PDB file of C-alpha atoms and ligand atoms in Angstrom:
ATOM      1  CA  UNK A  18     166.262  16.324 256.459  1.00 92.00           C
ATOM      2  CA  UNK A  19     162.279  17.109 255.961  1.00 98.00           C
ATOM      3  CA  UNK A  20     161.464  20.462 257.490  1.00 98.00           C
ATOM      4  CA  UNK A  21     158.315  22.142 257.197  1.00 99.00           C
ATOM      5  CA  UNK A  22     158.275  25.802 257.826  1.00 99.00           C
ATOM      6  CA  UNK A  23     154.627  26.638 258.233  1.00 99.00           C
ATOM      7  CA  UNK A  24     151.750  25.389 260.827  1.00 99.00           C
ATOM      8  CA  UNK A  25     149.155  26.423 262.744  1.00 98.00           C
ATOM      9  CA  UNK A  26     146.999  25.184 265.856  1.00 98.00           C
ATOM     10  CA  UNK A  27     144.763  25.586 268.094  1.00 98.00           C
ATOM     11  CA  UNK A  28     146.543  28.762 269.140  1.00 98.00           C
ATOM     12  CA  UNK A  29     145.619  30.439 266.297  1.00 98.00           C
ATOM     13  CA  UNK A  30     143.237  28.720 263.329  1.00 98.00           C
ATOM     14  CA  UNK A  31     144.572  25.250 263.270  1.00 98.00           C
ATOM     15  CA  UNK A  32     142.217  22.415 264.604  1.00 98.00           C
ATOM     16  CA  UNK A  33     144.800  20.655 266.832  1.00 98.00           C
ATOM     17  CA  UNK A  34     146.960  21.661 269.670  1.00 98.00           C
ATOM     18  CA  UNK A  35     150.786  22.432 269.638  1.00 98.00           C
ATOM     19  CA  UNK A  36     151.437  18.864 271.145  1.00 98.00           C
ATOM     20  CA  UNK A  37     149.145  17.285 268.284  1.00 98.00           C
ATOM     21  CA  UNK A  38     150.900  19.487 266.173  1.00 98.00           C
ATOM     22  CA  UNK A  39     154.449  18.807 266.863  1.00 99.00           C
ATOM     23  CA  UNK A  40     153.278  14.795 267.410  1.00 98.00           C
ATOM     24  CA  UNK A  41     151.803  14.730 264.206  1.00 98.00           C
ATOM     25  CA  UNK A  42     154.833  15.999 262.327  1.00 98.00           C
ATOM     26  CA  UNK A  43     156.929  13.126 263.673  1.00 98.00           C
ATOM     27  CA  UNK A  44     154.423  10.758 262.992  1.00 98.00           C
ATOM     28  CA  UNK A  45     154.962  11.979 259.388  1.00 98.00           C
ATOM     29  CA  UNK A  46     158.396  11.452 259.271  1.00 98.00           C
ATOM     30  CA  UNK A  47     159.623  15.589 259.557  1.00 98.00           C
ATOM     31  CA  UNK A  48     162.911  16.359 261.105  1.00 98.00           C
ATOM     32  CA  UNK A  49     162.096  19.965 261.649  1.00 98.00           C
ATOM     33  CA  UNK A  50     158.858  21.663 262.283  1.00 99.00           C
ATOM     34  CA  UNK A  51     158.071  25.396 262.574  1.00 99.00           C
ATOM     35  CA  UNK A  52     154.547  26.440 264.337  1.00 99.00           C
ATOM     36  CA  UNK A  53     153.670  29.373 262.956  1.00 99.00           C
ATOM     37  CA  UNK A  54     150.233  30.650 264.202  1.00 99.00           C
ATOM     38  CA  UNK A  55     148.780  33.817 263.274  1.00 98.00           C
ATOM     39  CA  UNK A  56     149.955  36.798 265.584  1.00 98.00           C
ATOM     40  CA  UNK A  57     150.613  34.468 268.489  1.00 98.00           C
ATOM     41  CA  UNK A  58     153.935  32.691 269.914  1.00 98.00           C
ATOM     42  CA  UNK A  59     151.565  31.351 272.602  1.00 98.00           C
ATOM     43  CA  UNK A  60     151.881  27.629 271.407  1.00 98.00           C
ATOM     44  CA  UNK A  61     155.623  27.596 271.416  1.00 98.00           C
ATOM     45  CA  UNK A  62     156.320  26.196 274.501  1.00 98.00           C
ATOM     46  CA  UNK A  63     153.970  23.409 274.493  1.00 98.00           C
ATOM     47  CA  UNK A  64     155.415  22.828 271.213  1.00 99.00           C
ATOM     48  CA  UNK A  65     159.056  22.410 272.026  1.00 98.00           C
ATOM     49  CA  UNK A  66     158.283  20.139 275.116  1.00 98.00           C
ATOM     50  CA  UNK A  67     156.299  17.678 272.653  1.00 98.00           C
ATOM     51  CA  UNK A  68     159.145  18.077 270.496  1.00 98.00           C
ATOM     52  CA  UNK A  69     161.695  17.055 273.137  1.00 98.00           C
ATOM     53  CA  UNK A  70     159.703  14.164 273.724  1.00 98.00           C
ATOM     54  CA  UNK A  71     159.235  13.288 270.027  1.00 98.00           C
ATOM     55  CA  UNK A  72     162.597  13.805 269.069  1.00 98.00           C
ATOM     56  CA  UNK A  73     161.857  16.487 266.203  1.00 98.00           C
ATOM     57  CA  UNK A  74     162.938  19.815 266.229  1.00 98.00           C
ATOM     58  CA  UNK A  75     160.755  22.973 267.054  1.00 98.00           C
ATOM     59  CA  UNK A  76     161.700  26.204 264.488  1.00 98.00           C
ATOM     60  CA  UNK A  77     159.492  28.897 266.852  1.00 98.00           C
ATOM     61  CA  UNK A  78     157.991  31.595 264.494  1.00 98.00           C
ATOM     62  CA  UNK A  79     155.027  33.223 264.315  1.00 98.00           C
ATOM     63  CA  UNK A  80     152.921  34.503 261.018  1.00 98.00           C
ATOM     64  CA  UNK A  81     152.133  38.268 261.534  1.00 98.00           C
ATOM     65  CA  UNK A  82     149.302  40.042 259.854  1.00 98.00           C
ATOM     66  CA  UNK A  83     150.262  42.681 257.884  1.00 97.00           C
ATOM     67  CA  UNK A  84     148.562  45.169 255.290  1.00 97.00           C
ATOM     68  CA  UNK A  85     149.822  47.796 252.820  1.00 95.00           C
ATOM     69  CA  UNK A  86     146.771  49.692 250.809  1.00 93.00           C
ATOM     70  CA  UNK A  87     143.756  47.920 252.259  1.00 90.00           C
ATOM     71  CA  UNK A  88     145.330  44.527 250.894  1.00 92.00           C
ATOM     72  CA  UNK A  89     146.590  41.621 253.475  1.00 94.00           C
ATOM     73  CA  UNK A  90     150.311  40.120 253.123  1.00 96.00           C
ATOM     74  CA  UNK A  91     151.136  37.130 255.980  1.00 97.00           C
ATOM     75  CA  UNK A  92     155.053  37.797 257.263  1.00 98.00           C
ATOM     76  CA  UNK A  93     156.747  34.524 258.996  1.00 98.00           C
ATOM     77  CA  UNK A  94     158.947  35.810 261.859  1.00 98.00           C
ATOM     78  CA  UNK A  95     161.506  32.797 263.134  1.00 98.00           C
ATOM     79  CA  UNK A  96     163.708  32.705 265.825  1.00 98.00           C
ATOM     80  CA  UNK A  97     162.309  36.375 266.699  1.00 98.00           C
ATOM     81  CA  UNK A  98     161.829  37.503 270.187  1.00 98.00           C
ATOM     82  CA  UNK A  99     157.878  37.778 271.018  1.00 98.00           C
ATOM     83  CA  UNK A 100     158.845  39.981 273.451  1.00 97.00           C
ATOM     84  CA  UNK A 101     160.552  42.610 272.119  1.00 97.00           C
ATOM     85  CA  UNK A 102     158.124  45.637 272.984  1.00 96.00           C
ATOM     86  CA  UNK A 103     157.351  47.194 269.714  1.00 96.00           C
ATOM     87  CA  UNK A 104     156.564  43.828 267.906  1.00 98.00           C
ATOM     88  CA  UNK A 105     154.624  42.692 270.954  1.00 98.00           C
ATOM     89  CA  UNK A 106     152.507  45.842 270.998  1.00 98.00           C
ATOM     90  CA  UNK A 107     151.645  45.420 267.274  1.00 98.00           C
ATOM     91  CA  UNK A 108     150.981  41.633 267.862  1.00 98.00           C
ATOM     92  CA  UNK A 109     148.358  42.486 270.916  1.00 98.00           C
ATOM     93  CA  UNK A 110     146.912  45.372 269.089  1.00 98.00           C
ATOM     94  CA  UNK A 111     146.215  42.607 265.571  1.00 98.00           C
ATOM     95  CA  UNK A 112     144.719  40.567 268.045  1.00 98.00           C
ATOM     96  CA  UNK A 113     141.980  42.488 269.666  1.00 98.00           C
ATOM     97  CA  UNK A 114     141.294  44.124 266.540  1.00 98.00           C
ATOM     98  CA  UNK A 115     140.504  40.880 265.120  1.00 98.00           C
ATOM     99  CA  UNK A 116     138.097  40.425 267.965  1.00 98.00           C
ATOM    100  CA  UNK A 117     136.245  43.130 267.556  1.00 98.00           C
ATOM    101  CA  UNK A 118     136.387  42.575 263.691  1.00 98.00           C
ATOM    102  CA  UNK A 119     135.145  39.242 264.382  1.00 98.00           C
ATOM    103  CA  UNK A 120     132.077  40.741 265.957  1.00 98.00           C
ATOM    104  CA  UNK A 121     131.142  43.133 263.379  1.00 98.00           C
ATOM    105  CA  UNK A 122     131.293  40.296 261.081  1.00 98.00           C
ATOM    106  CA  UNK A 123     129.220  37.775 262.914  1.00 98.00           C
ATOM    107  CA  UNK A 124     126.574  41.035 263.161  1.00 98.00           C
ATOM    108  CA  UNK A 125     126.433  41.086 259.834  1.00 98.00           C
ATOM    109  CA  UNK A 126     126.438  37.545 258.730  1.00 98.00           C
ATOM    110  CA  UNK A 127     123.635  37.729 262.050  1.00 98.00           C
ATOM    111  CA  UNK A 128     121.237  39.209 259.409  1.00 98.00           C
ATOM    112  CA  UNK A 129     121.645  36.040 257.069  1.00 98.00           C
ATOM    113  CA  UNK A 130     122.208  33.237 259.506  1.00 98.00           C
ATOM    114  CA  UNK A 131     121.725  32.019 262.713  1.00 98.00           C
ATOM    115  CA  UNK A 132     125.127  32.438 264.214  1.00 98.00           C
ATOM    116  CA  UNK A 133     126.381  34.523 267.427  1.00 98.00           C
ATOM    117  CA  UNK A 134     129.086  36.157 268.898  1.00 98.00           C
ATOM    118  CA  UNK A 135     128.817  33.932 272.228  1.00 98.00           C
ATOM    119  CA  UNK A 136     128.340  30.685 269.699  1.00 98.00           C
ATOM    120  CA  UNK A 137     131.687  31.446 268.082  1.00 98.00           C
ATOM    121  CA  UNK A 138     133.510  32.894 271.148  1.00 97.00           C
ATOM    122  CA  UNK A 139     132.583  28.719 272.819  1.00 96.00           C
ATOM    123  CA  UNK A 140     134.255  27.393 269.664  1.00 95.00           C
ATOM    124  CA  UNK A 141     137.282  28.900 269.878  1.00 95.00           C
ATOM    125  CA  UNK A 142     139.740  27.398 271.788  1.00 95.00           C
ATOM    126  CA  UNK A 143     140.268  29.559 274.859  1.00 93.00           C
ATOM    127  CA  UNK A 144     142.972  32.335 274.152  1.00 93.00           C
ATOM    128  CA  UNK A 145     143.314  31.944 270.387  1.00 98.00           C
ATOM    129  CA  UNK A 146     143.869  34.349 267.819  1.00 98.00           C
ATOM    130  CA  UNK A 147     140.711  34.507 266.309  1.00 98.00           C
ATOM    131  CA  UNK A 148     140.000  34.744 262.622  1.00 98.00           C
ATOM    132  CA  UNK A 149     137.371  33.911 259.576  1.00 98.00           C
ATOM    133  CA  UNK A 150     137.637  30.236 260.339  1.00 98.00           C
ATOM    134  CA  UNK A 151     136.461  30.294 264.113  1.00 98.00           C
ATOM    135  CA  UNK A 152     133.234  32.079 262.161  1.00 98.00           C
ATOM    136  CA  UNK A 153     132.968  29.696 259.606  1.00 98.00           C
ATOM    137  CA  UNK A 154     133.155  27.016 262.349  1.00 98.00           C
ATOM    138  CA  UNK A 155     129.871  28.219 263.566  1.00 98.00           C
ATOM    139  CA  UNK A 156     128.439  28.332 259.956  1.00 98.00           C
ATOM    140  CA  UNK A 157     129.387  24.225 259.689  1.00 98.00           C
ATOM    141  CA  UNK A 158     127.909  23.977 263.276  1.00 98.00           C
ATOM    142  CA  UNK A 159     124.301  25.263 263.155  1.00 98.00           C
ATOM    143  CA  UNK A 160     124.694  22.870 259.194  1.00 98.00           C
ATOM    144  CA  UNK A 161     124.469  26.090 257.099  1.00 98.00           C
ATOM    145  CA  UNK A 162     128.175  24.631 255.094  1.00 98.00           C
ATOM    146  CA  UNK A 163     129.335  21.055 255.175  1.00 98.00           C
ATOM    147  CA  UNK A 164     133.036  22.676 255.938  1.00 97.00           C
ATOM    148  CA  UNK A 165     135.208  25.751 256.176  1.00 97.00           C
ATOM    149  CA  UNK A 166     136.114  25.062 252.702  1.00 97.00           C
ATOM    150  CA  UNK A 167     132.818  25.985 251.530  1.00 98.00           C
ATOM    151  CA  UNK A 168     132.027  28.904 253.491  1.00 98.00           C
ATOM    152  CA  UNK A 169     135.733  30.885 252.625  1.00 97.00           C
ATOM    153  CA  UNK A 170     133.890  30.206 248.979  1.00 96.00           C
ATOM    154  CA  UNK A 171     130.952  32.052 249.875  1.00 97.00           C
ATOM    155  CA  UNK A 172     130.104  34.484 253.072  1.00 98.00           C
ATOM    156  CA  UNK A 173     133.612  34.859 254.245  1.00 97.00           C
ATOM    157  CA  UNK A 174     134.997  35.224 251.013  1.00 95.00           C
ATOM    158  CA  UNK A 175     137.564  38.816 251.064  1.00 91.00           C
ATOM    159  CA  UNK A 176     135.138  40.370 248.870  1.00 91.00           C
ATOM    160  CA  UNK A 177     131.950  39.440 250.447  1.00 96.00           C
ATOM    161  CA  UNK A 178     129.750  41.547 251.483  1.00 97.00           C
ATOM    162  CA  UNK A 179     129.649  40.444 255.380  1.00 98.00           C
ATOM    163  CA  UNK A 180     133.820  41.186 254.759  1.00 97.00           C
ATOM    164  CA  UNK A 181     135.423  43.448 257.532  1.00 97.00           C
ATOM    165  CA  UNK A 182     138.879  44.217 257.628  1.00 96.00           C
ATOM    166  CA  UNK A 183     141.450  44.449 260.759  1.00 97.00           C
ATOM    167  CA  UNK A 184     144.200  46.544 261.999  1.00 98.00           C
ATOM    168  CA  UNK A 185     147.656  44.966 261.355  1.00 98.00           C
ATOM    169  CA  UNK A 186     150.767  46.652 260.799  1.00 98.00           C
ATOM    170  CA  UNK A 187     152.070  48.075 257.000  1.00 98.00           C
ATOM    171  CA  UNK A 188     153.797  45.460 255.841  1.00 98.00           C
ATOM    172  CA  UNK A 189     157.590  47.351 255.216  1.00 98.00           C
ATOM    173  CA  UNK A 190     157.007  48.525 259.336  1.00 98.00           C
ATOM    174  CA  UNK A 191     156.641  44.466 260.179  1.00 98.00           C
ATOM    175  CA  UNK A 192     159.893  43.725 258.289  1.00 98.00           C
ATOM    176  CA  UNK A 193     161.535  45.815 260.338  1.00 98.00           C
ATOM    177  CA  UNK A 194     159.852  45.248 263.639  1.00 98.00           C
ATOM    178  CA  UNK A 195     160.657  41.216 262.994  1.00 98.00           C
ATOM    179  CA  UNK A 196     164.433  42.413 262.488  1.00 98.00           C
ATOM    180  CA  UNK A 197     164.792  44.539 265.158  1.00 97.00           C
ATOM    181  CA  UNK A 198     163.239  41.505 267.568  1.00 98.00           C
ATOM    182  CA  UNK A 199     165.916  39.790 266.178  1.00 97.00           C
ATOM    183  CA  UNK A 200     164.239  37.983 263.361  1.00 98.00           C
ATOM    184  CA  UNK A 201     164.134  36.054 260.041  1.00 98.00           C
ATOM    185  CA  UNK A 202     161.301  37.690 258.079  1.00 98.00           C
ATOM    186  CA  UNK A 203     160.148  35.413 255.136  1.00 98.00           C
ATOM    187  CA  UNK A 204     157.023  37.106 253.081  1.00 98.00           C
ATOM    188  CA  UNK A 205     154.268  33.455 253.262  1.00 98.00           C
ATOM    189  CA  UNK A 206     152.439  32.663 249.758  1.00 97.00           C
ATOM    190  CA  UNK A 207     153.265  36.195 248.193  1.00 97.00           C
ATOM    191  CA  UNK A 208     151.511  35.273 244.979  1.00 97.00           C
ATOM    192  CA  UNK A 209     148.624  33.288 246.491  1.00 94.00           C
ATOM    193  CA  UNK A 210     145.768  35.071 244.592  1.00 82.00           C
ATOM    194  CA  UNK A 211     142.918  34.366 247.309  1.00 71.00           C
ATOM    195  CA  UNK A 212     144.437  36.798 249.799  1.00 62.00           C
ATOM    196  CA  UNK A 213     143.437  39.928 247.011  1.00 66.00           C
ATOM    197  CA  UNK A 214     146.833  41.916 246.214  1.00 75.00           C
ATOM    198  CA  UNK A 215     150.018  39.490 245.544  1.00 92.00           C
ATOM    199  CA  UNK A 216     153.784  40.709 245.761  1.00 96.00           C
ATOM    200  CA  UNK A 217     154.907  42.688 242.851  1.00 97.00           C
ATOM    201  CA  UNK A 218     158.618  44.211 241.596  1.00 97.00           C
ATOM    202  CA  UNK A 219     157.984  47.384 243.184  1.00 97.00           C
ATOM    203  CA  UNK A 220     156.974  46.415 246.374  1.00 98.00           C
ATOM    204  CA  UNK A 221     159.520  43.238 246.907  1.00 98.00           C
ATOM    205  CA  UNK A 222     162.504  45.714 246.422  1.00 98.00           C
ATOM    206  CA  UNK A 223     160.859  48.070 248.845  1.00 98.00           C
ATOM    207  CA  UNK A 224     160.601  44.664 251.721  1.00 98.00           C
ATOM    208  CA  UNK A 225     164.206  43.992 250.365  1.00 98.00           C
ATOM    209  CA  UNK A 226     165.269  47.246 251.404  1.00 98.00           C
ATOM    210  CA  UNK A 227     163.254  47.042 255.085  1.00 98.00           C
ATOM    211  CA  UNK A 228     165.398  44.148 255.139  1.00 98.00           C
ATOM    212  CA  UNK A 229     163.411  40.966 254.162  1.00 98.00           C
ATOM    213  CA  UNK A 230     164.699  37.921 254.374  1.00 98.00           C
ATOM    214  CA  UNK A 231     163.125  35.649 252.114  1.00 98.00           C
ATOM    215  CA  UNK A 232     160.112  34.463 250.307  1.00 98.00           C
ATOM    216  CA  UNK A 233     157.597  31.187 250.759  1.00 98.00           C
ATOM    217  CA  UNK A 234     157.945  29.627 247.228  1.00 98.00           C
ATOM    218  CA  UNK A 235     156.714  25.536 248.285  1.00 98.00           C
ATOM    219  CA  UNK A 236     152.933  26.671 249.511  1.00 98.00           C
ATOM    220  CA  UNK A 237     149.737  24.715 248.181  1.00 97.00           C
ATOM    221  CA  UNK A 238     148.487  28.161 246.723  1.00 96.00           C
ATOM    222  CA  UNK A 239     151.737  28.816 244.305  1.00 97.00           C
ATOM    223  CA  UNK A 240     151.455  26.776 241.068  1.00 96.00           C
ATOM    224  CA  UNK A 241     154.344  26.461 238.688  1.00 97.00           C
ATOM    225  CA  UNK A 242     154.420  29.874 237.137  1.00 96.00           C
ATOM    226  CA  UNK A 243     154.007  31.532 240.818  1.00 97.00           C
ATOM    227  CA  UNK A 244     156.972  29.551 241.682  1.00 98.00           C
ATOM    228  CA  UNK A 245     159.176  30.116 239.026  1.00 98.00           C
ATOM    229  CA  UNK A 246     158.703  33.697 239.349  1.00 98.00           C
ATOM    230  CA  UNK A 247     159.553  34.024 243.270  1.00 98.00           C
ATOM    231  CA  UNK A 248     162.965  31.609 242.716  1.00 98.00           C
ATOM    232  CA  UNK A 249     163.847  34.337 240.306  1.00 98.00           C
ATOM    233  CA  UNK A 250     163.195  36.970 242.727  1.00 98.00           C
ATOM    234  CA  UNK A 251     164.543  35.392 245.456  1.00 98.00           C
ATOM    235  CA  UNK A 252     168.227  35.130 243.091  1.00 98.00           C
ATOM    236  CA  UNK A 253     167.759  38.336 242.195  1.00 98.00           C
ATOM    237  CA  UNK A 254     167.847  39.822 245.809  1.00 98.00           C
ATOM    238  CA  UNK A 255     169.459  36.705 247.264  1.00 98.00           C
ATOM    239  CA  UNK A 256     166.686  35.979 249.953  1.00 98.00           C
ATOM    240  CA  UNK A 257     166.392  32.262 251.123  1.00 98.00           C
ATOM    241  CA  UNK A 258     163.621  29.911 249.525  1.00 98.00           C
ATOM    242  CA  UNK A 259     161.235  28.243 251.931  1.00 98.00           C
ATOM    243  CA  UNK A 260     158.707  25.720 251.767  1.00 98.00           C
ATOM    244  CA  UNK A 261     155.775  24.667 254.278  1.00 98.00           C
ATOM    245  CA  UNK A 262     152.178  23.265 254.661  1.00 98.00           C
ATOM    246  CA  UNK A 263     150.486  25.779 256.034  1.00 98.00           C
ATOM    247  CA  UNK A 264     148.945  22.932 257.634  1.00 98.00           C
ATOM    248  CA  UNK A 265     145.556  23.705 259.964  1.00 98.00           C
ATOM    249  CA  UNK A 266     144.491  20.396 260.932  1.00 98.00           C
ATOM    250  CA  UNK A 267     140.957  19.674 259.894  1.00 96.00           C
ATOM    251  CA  UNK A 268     140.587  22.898 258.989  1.00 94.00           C
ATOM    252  CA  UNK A 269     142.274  22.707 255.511  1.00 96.00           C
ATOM    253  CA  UNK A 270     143.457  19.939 253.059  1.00 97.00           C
ATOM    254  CA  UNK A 271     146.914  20.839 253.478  1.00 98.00           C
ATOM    255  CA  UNK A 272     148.727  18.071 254.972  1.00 98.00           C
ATOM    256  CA  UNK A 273     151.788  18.308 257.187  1.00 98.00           C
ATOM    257  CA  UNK A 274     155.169  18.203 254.494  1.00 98.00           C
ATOM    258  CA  UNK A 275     153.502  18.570 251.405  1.00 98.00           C
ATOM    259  CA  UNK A 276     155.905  21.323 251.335  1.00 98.00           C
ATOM    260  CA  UNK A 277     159.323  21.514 252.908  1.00 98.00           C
ATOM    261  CA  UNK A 278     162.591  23.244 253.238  1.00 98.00           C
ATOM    262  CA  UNK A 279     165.807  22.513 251.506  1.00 98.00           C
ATOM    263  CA  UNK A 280     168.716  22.375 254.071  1.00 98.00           C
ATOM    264  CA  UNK A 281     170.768  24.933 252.748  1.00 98.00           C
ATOM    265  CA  UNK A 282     167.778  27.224 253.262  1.00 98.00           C
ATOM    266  CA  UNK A 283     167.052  26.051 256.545  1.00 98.00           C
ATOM    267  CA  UNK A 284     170.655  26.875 257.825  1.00 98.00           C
ATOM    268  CA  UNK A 285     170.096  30.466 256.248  1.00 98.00           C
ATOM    269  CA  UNK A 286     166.979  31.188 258.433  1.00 98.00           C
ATOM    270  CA  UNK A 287     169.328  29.522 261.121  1.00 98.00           C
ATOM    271  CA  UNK A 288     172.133  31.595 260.836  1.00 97.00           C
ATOM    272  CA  UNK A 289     170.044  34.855 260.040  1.00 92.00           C
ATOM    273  CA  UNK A 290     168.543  34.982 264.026  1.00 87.00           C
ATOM    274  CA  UNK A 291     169.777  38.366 265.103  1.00 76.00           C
TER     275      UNK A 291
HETATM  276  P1  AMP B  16     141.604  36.025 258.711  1.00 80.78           P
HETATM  277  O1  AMP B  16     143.043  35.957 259.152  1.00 80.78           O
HETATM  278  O2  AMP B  16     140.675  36.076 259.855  1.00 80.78           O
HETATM  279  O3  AMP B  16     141.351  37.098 257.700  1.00 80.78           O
HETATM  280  O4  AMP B  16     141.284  34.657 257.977  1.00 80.78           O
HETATM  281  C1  AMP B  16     142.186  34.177 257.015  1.00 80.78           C
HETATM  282  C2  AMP B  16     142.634  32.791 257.417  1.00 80.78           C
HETATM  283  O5  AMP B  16     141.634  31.882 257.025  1.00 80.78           O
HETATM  284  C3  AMP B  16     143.912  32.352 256.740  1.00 80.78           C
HETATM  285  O6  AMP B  16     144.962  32.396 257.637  1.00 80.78           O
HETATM  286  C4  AMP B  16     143.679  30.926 256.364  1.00 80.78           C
HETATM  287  O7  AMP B  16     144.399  30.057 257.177  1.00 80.78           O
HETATM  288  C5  AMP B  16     142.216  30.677 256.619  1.00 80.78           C
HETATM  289  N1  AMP B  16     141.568  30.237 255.378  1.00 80.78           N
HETATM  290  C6  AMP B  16     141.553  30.860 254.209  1.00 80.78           C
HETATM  291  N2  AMP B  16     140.874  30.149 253.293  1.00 80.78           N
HETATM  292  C7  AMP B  16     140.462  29.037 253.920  1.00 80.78           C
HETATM  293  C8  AMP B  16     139.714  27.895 253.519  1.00 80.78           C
HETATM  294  N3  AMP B  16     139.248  27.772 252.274  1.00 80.78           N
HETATM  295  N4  AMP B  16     139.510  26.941 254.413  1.00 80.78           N
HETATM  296  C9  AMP B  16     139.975  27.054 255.662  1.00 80.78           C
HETATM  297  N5  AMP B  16     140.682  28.114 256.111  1.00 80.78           N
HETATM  298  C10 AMP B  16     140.919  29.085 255.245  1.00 80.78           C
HETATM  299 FE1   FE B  17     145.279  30.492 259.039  1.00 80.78          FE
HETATM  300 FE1   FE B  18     148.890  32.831 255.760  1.00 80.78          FE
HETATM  301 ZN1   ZN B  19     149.575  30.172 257.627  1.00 80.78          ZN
END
């Protein structure tokens, strides 16, 4: 079986909607798909019609924003309940701080180039969780960059100057919050070096201890070193091994299966649900 742990669409950053999503992932030959947008379950029931009608399977999750010392760490939550009121409260109040972050970035970017907030607010699709990409969109639009590529390399880079950070939860609090909704926390691209800070010793055993359930090792941003080093982890403290695009549509190169999940793993994240 091909399973691929880790999308987004138009719910969140992605360029296409659940359907597209969920069609697309058939029409690549996936067994399993998990849509994964950022603070958002919003897309899953679109999704799991399609994939009735496709005859794939939808894995619901959704990729929380988290933070722990001013650096930002992406949590996968499947089979959790979006519900539950103290994870739904944290996922509303990510969201509309990344709104108003969103603004104070466009202000300052305002300075530089001619982008607005109304300009972005039209190109994102209507009720998405809204993030650096919906402002890089506008960048490509008024021909500043040729694509969002290109502008993460420059103005929205995390260490620009036009850079403005977000509320999200600490990311221990999250692990627990996605197990008490009845989760299957799995820490996404832990060693991915764009996102500033990457998982360390100390802080995986502290996750382990709030109850983590496993680690992203197959992700576009891990090479062979990263890899290596988060299989041993994962032995070590017996967490289950995924693997995923992190697939965005347009909006990225990564392409839906590049990275999957090994069955064994996928019946852990299964059996895990709470
Ligand atoms: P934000 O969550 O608003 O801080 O923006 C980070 C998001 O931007 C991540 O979830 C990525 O999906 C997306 N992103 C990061 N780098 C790139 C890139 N080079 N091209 C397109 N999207 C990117
Ligand atoms: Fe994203
Ligand atoms: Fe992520
Ligand atoms: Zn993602």
């Amino acid at each position: 079986m091909a399973a691929d742990l880790h999308s987004h669409s138009t719910c969140s950053d992605g360029t296409e909607s659940p359907r597209h999503v969920v069609r697309a992932a058939a029409a690549a030959g996936l067994d399993v798909i998990a849509l994964t947008d950022h603070d958002t379950a919003q897309g899953w029931a679109e999704a799991r019609a399609a994939a009735d009608e496709v005859g794939v399977r939808l894995l619901p999750g959704i990729e929380v924003s988290t933070t722990r010392a001013g650096a930002s760490f992406h949590l996968l939550a499947y089979h959790v309940d979006p519900d539950m009121p103290w994870l739904a409260a944290e996922l509303e109040r990510a969201r509309s701080s990344r709104v108003s972050r969103a603004r104070r970035m466009v202000e300052r970017i305002a300075r530089d180039y001619a982008i607005t907030w109304p300009q972005v607010q039209r190109l994102r699709p209507r009720g998405a969780t809204v993030g650096r990409p919906h402002i890089a969109d506008a960048l490509v639009a008024i021909g500043a960059f040729r694509n969002r590529d290109e502008v993460f390399a420059d103005v929205l880079a995390t260490g620009s100057r036009y850079h403005v950070g977000h509320y999200a939860l600490d990311v221990a609090s999250a692990v627990r919050a996605v197990s008490e909704a009845g989760g299957v926390s799995v820490l996404a691209h832990g060693l991915a070096a764009r996102q500033g800070r990457r998982l360390d010793e100390e802080l995986l055993e502290e996750l382990v201890d709030a109850g983590l359930d496993g680690l992203e090792v197959m992700h576009r941003d891990h090479g062979e070193n990263d890899r290596q080093t988060l299989l041993r982890w994962a032995r070590r403290h017996d967490l289950i091994v995924t693997g995923g695009s992190d697939y965005h549509g347009a909006g990225k190169r990564n392409r839906l299966g590049e990275n999957v999940t090994a069955d064994e793993e996928l019946a852990r994240v299964d059996a895990g649900r709470g």
